[in-house]
XYZ file of C-alpha atoms in Angstrom:
219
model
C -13.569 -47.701 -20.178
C -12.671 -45.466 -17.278
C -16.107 -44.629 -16.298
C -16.553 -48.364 -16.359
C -13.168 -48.792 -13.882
C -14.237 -46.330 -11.778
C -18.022 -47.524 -11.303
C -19.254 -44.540 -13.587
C -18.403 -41.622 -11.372
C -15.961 -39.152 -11.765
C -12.902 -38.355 -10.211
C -13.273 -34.591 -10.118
C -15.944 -32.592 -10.531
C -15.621 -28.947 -11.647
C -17.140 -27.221 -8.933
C -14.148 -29.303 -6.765
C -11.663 -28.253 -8.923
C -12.815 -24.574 -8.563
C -12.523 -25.083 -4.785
C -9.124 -26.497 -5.028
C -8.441 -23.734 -6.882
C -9.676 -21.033 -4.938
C -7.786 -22.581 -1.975
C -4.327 -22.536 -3.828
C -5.280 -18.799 -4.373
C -6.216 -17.847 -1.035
C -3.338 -19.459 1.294
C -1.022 -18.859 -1.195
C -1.380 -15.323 -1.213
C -1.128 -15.488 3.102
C 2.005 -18.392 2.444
C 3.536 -15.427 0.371
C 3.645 -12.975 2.763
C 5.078 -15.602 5.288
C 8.026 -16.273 2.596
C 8.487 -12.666 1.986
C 8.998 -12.359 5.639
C 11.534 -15.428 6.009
C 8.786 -17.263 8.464
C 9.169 -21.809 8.962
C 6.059 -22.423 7.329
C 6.214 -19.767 3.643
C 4.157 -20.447 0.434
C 4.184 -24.123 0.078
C 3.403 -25.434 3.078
C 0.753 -22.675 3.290
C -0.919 -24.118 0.176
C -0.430 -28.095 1.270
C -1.783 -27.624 4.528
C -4.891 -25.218 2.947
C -5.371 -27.817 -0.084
C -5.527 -30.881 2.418
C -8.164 -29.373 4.903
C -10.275 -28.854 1.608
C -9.492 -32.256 0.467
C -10.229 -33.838 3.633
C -13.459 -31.185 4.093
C -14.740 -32.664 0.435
C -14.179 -36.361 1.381
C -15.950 -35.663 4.937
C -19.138 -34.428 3.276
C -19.173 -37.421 0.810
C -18.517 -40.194 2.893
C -19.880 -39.099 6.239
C -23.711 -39.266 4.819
C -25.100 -39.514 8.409
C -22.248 -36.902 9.992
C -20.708 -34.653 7.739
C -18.420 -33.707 10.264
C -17.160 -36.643 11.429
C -13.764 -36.504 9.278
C -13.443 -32.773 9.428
C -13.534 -32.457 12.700
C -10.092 -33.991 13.466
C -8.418 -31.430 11.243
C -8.645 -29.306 14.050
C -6.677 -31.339 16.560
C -4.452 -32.717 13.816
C -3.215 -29.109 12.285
C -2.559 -28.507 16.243
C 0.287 -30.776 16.420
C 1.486 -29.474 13.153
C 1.365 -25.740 14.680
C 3.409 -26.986 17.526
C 6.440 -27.458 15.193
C 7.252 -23.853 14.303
C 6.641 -22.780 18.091
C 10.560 -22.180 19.596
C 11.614 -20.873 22.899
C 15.026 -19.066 22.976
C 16.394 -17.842 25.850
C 13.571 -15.800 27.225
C 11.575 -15.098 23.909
C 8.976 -17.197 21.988
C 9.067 -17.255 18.771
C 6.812 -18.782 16.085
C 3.371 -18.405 17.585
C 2.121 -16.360 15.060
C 2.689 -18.730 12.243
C 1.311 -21.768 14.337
C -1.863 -19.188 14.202
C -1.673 -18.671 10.703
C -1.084 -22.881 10.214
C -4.609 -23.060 11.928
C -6.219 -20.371 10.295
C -5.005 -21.621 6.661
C -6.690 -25.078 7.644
C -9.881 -23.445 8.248
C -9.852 -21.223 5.413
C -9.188 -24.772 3.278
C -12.292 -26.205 5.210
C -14.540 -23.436 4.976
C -14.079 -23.613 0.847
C -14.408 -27.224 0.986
C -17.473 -26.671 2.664
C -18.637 -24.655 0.048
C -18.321 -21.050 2.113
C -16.733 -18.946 -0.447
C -17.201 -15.839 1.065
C -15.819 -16.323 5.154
C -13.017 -17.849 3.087
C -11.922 -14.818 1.018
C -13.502 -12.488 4.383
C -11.084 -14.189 6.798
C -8.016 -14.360 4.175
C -8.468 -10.468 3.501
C -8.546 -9.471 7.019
C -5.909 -12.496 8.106
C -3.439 -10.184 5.242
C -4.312 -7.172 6.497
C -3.364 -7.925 9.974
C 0.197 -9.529 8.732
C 0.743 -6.401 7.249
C -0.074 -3.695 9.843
C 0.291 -5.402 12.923
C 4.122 -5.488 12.506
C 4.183 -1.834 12.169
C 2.223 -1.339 15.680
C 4.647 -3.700 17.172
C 7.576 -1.679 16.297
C 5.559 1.209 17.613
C 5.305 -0.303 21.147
C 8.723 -1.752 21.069
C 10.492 1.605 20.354
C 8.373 2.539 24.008
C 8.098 -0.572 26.027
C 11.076 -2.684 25.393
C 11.076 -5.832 27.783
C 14.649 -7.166 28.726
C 15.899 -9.434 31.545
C 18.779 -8.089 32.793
C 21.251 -10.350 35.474
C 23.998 -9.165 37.568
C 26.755 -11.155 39.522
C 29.357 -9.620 41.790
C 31.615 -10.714 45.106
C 29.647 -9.986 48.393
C 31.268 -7.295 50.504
C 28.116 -6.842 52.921
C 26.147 -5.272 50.361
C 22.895 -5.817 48.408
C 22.477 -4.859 44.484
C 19.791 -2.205 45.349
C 22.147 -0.155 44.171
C 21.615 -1.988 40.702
C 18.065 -1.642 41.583
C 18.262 2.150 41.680
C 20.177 2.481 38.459
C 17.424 1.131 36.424
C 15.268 3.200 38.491
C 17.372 6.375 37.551
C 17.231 5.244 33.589
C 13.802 5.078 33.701
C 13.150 1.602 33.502
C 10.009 0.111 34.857
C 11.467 -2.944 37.138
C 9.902 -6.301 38.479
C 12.304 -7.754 40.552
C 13.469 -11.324 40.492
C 15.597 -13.608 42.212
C 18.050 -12.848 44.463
C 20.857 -15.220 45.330
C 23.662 -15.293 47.863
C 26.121 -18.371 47.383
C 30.398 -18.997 48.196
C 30.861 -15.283 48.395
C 29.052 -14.033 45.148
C 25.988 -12.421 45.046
C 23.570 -12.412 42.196
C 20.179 -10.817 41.071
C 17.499 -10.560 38.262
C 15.438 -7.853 37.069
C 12.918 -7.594 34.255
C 12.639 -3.916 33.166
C 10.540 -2.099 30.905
C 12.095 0.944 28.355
C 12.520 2.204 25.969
C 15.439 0.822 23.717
C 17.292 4.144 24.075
C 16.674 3.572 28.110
C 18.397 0.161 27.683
C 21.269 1.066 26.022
C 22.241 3.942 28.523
C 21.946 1.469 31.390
C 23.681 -1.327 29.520
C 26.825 0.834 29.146
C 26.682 1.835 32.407
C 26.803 -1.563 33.653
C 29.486 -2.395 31.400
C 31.817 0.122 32.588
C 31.719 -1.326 36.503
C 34.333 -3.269 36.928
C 33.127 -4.365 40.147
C 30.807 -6.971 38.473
C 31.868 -10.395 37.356
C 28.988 -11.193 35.055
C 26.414 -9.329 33.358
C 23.712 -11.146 31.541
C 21.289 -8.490 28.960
């Protein structure tokens, strides 16, 4: 009576279900490593948005008879949009842009096994882990070395300039890139984007918190 119903074809065939189910295994090993590490987008949305680019991959090669591609090319541009949502901007950091990357990459890895590409899937989700794990440990590396901070100062004019501000991150070793410089009512201001080490930062920081000459002291 159901094959009747349904003209005589099945819903799901195994080979389908194996691909669904080698999705759910694949992104939700990558969503788990995104929970572990308190990301937007953790396990569950890892495995929806992996589980719907196979879906959609599956219904592209059975309806599109003349262009297989035709439906599963707009997961591409759609997931974008859906990247775009974890992507913040705090004060001057970014943060977020590596699980938009790992949104998109979980898509493809859904349409590459509802393509039928079993083994770029499991290739990309095995080098996609090993890069979550690791690269945070390099980070840390080059953050313990190059630090970037912003630093802004703001004290009353008295016919000087800050490069004496200018020197003191010199003196603390901090590579500097100068930035605006504004003279307004009596108060002068400045901006400087130095490179350190945290241990740098901290030295100046103190410094600059102990001169009583300036009125405000953004780090």
């Amino acid at each position: 009576m159901i094959e009747d119903l349904l003209g005589g074809r099945h819903i799901l065939t195994q080979p389908e279900i194996n691909k669904f189910l080698l999705t759910t295994l694949l992104c939700g090993v990558i969503g788990a490593e995104r929970e572990f590490r308190n990301k937007q987008a953790g396990l569950k949305t890892m495995i929806m948005i992996g589980l719907g680019a196979t879906l959609i991959t599956i219904l592209s090669i059975e309806i599109g008879v003349n262009s297989h591609d035709r439906i599963a090319a707009n997961i591409v541009t759609g997931i974008g949009f859906l990247g775009a949502g974890v992507i913040f901007k705090e004060d001057n950091r970014v943060s977020g842009l590596t699980t938009a990357c790992v949104i998109w990459i979980v898509a493809a890895i859904g349409m590459a096994v509802g393509g039928g590409f079993f083994e770029q899937a499991v290739g990309v989700t095995f080098i996609v882990i090993i890069s979550l794990i690791i690269f945070p440990y390099v980070e840390n590396f080059f953050e313990k070395r190059y630090t970037k901070r912003v630093y802004r100062i703001v004290q009353r004019y008295e016919g000087e300039s800050l490069e004496k501000y200018e020197e003191s991150l010199k003196t603390f070793k901090l590579k500097i890139k100068r930035g605006s410089q504004r003279l307004a009512n009596g108060v002068i201001s400045g901006t400087w984007e130095a490179t350190g080490s945290p241990e740098q930062h901290s030295f100046f920081v103190e410094t600059m918190l102990q001169d009583k000459n300036i009125l405000e002291f953004d780090f």
